[in-house]
PDB file of C-alpha atoms in Angstrom:
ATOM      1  CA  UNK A   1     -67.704  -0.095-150.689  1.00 64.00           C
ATOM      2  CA  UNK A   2     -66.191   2.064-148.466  1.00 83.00           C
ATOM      3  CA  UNK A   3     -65.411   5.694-147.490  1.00 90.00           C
ATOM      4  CA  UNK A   4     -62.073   7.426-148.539  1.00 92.00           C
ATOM      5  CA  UNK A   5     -61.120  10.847-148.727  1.00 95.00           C
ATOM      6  CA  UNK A   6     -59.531  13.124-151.330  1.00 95.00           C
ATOM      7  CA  UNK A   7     -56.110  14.560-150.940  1.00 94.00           C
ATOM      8  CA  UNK A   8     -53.378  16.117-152.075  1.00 96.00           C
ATOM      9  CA  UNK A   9     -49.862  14.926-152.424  1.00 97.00           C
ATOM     10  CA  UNK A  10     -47.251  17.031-150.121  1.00 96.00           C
ATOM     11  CA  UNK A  11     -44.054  14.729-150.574  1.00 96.00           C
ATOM     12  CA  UNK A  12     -42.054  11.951-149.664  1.00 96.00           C
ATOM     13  CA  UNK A  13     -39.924  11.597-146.012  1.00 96.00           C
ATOM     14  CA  UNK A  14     -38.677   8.973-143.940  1.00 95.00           C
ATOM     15  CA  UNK A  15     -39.782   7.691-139.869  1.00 95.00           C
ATOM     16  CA  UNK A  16     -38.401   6.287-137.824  1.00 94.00           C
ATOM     17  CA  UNK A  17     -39.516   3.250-135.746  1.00 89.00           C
ATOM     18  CA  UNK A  18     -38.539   2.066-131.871  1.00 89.00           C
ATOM     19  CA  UNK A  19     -36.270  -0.083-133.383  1.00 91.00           C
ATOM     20  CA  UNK A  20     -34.370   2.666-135.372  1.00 91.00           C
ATOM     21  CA  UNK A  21     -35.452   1.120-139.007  1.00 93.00           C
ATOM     22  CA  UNK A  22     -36.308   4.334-141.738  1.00 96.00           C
ATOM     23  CA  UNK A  23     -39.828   3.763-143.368  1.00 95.00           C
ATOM     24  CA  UNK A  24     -39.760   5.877-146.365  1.00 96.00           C
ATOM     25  CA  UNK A  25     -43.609   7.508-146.307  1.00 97.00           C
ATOM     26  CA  UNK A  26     -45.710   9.709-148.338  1.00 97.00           C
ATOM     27  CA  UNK A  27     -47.253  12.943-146.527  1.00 97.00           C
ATOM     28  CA  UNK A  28     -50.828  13.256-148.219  1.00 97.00           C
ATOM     29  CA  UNK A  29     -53.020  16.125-146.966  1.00 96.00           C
ATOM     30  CA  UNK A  30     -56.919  14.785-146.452  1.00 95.00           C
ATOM     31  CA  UNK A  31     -58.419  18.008-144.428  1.00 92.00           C
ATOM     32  CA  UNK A  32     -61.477  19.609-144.948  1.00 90.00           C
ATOM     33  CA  UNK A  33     -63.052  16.920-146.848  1.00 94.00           C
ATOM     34  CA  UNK A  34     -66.977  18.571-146.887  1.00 94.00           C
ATOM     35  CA  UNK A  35     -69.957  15.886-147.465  1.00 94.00           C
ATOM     36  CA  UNK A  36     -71.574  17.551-150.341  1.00 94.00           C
ATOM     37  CA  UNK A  37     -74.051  15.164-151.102  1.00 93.00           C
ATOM     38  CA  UNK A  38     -75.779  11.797-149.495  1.00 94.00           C
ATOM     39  CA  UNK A  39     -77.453   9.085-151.500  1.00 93.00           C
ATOM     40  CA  UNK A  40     -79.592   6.533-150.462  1.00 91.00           C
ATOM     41  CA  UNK A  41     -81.269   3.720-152.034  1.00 91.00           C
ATOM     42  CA  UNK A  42     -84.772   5.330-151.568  1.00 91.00           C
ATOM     43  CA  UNK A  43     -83.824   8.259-153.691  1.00 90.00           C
ATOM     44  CA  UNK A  44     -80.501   7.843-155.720  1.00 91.00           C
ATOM     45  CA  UNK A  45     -81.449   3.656-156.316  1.00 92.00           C
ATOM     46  CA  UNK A  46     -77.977   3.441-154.026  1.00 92.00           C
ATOM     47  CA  UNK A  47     -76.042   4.573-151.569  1.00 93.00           C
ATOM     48  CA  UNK A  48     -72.993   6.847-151.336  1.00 94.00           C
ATOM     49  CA  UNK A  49     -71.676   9.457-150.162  1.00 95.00           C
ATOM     50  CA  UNK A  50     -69.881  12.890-152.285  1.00 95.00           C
ATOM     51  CA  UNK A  51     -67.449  15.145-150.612  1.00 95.00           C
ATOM     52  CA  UNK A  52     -65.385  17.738-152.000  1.00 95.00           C
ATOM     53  CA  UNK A  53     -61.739  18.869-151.045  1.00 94.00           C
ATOM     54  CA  UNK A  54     -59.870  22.339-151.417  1.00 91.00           C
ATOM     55  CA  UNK A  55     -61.311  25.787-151.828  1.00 91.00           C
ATOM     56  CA  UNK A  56     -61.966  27.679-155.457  1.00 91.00           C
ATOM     57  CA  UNK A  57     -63.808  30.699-155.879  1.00 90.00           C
ATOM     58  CA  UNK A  58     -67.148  31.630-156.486  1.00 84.00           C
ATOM     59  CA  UNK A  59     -66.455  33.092-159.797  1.00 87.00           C
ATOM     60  CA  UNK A  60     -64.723  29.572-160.986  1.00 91.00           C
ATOM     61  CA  UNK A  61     -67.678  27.164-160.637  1.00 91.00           C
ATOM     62  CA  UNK A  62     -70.465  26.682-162.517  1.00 92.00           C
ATOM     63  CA  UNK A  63     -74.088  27.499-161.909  1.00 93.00           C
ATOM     64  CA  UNK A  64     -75.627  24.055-161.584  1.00 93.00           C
ATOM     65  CA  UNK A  65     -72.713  23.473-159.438  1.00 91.00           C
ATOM     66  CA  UNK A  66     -72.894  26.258-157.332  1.00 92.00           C
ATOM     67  CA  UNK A  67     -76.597  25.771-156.751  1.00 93.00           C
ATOM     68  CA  UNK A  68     -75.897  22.202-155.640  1.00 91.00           C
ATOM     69  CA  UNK A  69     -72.822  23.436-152.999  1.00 91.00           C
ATOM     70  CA  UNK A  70     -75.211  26.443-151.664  1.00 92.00           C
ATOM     71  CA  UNK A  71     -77.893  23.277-151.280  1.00 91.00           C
ATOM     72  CA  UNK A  72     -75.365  21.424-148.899  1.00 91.00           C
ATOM     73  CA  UNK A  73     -74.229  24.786-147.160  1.00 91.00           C
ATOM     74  CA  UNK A  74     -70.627  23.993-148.149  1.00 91.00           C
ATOM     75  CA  UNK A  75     -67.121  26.059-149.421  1.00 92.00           C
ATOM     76  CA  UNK A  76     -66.755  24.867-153.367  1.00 92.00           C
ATOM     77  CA  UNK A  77     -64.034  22.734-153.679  1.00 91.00           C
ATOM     78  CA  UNK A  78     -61.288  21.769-156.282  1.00 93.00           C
ATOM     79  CA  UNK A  79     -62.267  18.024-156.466  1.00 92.00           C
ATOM     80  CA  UNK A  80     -65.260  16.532-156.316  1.00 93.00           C
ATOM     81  CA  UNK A  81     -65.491  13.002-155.615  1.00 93.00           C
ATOM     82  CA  UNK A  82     -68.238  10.194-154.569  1.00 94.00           C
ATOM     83  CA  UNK A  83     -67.703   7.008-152.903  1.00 94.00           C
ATOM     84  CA  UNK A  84     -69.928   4.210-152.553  1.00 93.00           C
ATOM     85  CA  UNK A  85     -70.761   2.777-149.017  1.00 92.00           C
ATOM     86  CA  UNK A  86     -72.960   0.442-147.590  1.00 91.00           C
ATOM     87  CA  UNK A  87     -76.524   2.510-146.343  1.00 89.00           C
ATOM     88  CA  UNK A  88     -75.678   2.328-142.803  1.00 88.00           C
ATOM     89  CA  UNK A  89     -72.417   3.859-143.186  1.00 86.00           C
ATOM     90  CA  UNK A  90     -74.133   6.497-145.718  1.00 86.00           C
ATOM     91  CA  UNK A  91     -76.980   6.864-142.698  1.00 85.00           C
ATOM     92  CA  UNK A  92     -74.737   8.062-140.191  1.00 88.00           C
ATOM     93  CA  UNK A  93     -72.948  11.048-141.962  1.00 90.00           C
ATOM     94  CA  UNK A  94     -74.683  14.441-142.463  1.00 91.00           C
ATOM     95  CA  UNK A  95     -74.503  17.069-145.537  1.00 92.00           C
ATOM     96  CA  UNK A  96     -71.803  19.944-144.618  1.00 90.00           C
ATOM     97  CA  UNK A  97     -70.076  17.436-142.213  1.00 91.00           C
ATOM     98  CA  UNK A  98     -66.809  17.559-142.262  1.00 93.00           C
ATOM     99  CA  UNK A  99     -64.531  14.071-142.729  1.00 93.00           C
ATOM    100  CA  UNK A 100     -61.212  14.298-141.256  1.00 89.00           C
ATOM    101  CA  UNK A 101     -57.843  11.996-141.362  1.00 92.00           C
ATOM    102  CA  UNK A 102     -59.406   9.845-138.469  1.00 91.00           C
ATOM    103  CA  UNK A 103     -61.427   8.058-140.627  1.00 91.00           C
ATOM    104  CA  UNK A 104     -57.703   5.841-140.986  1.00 93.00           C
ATOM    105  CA  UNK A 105     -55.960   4.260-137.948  1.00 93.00           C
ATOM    106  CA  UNK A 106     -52.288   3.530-137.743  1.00 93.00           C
ATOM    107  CA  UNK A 107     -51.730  -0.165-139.897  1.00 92.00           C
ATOM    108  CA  UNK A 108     -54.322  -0.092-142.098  1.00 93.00           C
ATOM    109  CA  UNK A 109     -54.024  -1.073-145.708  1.00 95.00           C
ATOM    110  CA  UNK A 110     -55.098   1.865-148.264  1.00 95.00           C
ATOM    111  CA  UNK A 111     -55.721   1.764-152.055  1.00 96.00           C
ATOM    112  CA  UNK A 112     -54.024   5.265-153.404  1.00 96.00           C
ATOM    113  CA  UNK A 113     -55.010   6.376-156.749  1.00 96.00           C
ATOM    114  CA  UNK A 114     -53.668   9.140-158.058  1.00 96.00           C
ATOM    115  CA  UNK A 115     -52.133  10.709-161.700  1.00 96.00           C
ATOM    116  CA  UNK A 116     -48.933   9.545-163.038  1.00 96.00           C
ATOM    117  CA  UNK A 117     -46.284  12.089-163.973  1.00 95.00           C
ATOM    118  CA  UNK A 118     -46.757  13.435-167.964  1.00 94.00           C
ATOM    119  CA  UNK A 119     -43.572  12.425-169.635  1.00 94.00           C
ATOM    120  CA  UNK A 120     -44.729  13.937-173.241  1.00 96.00           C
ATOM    121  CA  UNK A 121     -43.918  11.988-176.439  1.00 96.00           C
ATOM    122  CA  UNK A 122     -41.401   9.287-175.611  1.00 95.00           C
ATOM    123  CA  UNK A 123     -39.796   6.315-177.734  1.00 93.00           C
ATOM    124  CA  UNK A 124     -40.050   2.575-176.955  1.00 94.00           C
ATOM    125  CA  UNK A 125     -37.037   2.043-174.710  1.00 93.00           C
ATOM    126  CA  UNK A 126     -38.521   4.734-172.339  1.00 94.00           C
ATOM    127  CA  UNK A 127     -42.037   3.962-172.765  1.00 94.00           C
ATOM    128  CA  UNK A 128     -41.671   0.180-172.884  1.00 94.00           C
ATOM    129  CA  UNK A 129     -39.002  -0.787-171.400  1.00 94.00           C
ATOM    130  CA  UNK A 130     -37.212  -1.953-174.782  1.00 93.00           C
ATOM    131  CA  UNK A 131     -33.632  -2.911-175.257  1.00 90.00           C
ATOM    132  CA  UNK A 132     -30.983  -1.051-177.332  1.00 87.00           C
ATOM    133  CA  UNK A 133     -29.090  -2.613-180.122  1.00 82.00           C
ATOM    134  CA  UNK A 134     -25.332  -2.087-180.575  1.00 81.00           C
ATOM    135  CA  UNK A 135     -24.928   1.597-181.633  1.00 80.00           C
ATOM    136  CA  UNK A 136     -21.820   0.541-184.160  1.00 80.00           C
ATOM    137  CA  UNK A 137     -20.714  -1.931-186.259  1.00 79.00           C
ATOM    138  CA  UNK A 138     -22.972  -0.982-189.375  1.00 78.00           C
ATOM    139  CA  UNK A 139     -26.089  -0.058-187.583  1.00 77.00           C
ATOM    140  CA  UNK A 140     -26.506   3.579-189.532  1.00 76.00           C
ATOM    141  CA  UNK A 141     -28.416   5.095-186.650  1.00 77.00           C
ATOM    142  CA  UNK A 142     -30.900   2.393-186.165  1.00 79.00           C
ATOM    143  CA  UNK A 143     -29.766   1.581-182.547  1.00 83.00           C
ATOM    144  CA  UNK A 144     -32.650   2.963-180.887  1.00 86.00           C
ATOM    145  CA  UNK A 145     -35.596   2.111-182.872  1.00 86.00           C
ATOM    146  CA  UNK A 146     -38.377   0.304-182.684  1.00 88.00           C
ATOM    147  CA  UNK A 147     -37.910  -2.481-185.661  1.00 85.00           C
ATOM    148  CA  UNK A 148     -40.775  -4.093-187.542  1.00 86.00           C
ATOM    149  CA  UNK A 149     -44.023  -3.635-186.445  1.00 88.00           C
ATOM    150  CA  UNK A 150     -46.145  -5.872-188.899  1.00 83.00           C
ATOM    151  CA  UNK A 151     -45.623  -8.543-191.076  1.00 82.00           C
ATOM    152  CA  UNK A 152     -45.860  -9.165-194.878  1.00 80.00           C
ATOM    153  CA  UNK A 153     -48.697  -9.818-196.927  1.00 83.00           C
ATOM    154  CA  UNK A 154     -50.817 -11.369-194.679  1.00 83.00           C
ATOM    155  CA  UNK A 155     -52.310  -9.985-192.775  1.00 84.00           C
ATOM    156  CA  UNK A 156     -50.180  -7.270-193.136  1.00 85.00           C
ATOM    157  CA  UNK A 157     -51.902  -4.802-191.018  1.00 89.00           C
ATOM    158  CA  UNK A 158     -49.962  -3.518-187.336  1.00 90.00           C
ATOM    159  CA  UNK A 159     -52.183  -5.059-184.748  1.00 90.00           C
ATOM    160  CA  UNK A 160     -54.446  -2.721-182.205  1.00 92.00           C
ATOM    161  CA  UNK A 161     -52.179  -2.386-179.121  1.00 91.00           C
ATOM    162  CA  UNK A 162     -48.936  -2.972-180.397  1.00 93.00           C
ATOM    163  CA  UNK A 163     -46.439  -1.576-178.708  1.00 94.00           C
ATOM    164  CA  UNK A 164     -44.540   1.829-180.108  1.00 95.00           C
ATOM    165  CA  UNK A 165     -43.573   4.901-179.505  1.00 94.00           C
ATOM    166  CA  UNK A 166     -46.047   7.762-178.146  1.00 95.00           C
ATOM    167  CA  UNK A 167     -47.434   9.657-174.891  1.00 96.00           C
ATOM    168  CA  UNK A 168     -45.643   8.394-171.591  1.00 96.00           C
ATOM    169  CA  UNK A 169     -47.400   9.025-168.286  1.00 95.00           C
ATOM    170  CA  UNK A 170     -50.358  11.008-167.595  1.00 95.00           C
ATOM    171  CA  UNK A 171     -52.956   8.454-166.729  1.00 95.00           C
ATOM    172  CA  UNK A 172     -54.861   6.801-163.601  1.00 96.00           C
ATOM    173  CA  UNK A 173     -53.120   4.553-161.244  1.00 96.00           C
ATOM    174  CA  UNK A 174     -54.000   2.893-158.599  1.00 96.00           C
ATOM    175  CA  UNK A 175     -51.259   1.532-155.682  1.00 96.00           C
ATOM    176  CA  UNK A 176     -52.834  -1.346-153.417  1.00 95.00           C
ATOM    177  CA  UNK A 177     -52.049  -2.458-150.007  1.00 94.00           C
ATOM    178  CA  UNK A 178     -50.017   0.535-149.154  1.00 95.00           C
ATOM    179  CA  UNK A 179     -49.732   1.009-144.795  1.00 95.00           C
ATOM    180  CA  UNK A 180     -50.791   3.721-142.996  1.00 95.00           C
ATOM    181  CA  UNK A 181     -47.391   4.525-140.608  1.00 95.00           C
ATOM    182  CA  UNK A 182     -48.998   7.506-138.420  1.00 95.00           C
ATOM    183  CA  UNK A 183     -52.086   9.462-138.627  1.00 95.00           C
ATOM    184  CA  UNK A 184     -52.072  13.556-137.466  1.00 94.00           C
ATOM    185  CA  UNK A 185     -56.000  13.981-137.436  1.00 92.00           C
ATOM    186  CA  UNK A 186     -54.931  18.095-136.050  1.00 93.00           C
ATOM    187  CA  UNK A 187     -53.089  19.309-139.261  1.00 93.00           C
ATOM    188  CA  UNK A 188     -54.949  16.448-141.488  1.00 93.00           C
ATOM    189  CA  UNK A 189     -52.542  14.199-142.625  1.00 95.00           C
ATOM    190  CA  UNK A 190     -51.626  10.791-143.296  1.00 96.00           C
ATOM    191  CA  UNK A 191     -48.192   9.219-143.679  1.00 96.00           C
ATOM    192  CA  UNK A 192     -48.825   6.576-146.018  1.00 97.00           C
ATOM    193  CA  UNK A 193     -45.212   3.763-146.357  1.00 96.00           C
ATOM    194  CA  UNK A 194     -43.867   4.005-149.893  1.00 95.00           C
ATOM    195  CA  UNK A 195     -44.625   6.059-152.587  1.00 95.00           C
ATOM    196  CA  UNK A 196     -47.812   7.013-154.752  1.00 96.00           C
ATOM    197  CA  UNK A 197     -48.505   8.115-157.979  1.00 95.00           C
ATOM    198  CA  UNK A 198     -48.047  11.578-159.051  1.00 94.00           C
ATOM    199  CA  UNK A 199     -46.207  14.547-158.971  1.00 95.00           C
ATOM    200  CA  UNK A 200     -45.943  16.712-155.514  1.00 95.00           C
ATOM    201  CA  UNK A 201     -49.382  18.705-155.533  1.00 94.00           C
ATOM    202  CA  UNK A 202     -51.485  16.597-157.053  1.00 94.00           C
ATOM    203  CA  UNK A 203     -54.972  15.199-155.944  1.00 95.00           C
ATOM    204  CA  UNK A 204     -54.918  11.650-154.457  1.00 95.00           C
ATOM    205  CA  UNK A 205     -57.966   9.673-153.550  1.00 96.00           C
ATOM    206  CA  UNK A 206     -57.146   7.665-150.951  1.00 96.00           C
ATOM    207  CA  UNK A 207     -59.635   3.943-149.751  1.00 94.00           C
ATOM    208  CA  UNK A 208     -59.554   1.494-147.542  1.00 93.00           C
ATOM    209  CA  UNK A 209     -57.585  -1.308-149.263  1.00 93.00           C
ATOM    210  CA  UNK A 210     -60.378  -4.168-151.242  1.00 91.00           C
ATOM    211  CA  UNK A 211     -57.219  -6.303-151.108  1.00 87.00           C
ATOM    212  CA  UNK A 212     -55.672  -8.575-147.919  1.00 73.00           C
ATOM    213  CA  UNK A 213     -52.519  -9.741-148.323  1.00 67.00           C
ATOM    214  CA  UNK A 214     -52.310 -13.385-148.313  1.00 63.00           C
ATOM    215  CA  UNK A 215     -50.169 -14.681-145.208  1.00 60.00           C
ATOM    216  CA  UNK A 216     -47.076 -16.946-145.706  1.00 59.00           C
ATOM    217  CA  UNK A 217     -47.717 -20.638-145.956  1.00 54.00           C
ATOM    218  CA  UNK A 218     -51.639 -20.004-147.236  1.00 50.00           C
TER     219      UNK A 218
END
């Protein structure tokens, strides 16, 4: 129950540290994240807080949305998200505030979700990490497929969930415990160590990490 923001992913690069090692980071873009909307227990029966990032036009959003942006006095956005916080976090932000990339300091752990890259229709060896059997000796083409997928008579139905061929990619992921290396609250980004899912350009919500890593020896 805490405040994030909503990004966009720029790309991967590298820092360096004193010592000369290269931390490979992701450059996510967090600026101009507008409070939209504040809930409270009183009201709402909780608290959070909405925000919206990017710009869209007028002529793109829809009336019951637009009537709700013109309500908070803010731009209309791409993405609209809501996070739940405790009500004395909620308490001290205003509607048509603006959240920057200070909200994260240099070391702290981060929970990126994002979507993963759409890979279309793809077989079992892609999709599921299958082996390959022997593409000679007799095998008439077969080297690549999936083999049985049910059994005889009984019960002689495929399983739910079994694993086979179809759509690769294209849903919600989440990567824990990721490091924030550096922080530029001027242009709005963070440089987040390691990489994140998605393709360059797409819209990352970024949280404070629910997770601590457990020390050695615990």
């Amino acid at each position: 129950m805490s405040l994030g923001l909503v990004g966009r992913k720029i790309g991967m690069t590298r820092v360096f540290t004193d010592d000369g090692r290269a931390v490979p980071v992701t450059v996510i873009d967090v600026a101009n994240n507008r409070v939209t909307q504040i809930k409270t227990p009183e009201t709402d029966g909780y608290a959070a807080v909405q925000v919206t990032y990017g710009k869209r036009r007028a002529s793109r959003v829809t009336k019951p949305q637009a009537g709700h942006l013109a309500k908070a006095g803010v731009e209309a956005g791409v993405v609209l998200r809501e996070f739940p916080v405790e009500p004395e976090a909620a308490g001290k932000l205003k509607v048509g505030e603006v959240i920057g990339a200070a909200t994260f300091t240099v070391g702290e752990l981060v929970d990126v979700s994002g979507t993963t890259k759409g890979r279309g229709f793809s077989g079992v060896i892609t999709r599921h990490n299958f082996s390959s059997n022997r593409a000679s000796h007799g095998n008439s083409r077969s080297h690549n497929t999936p083999g049985s997928i049910s059994m005889a008579q009984d019960p002689g139905r495929v399983f739910p969930g079994k694993r086979m061929a179809g759509q690769y990619g294209n849903v919600k992921r989440t990567v824990q415990t990721l490091t924030v290396v550096r922080v530029d609250a001027e242009r709005g980004l963070l440089l987040v160590k390691g990489s994140v899912p998605g393709a360059d350009g797409g819209h990352i919500v970024v949280r404070p990490s629910v997770k601590t890593p457990k020390k050695k020896g615990a």
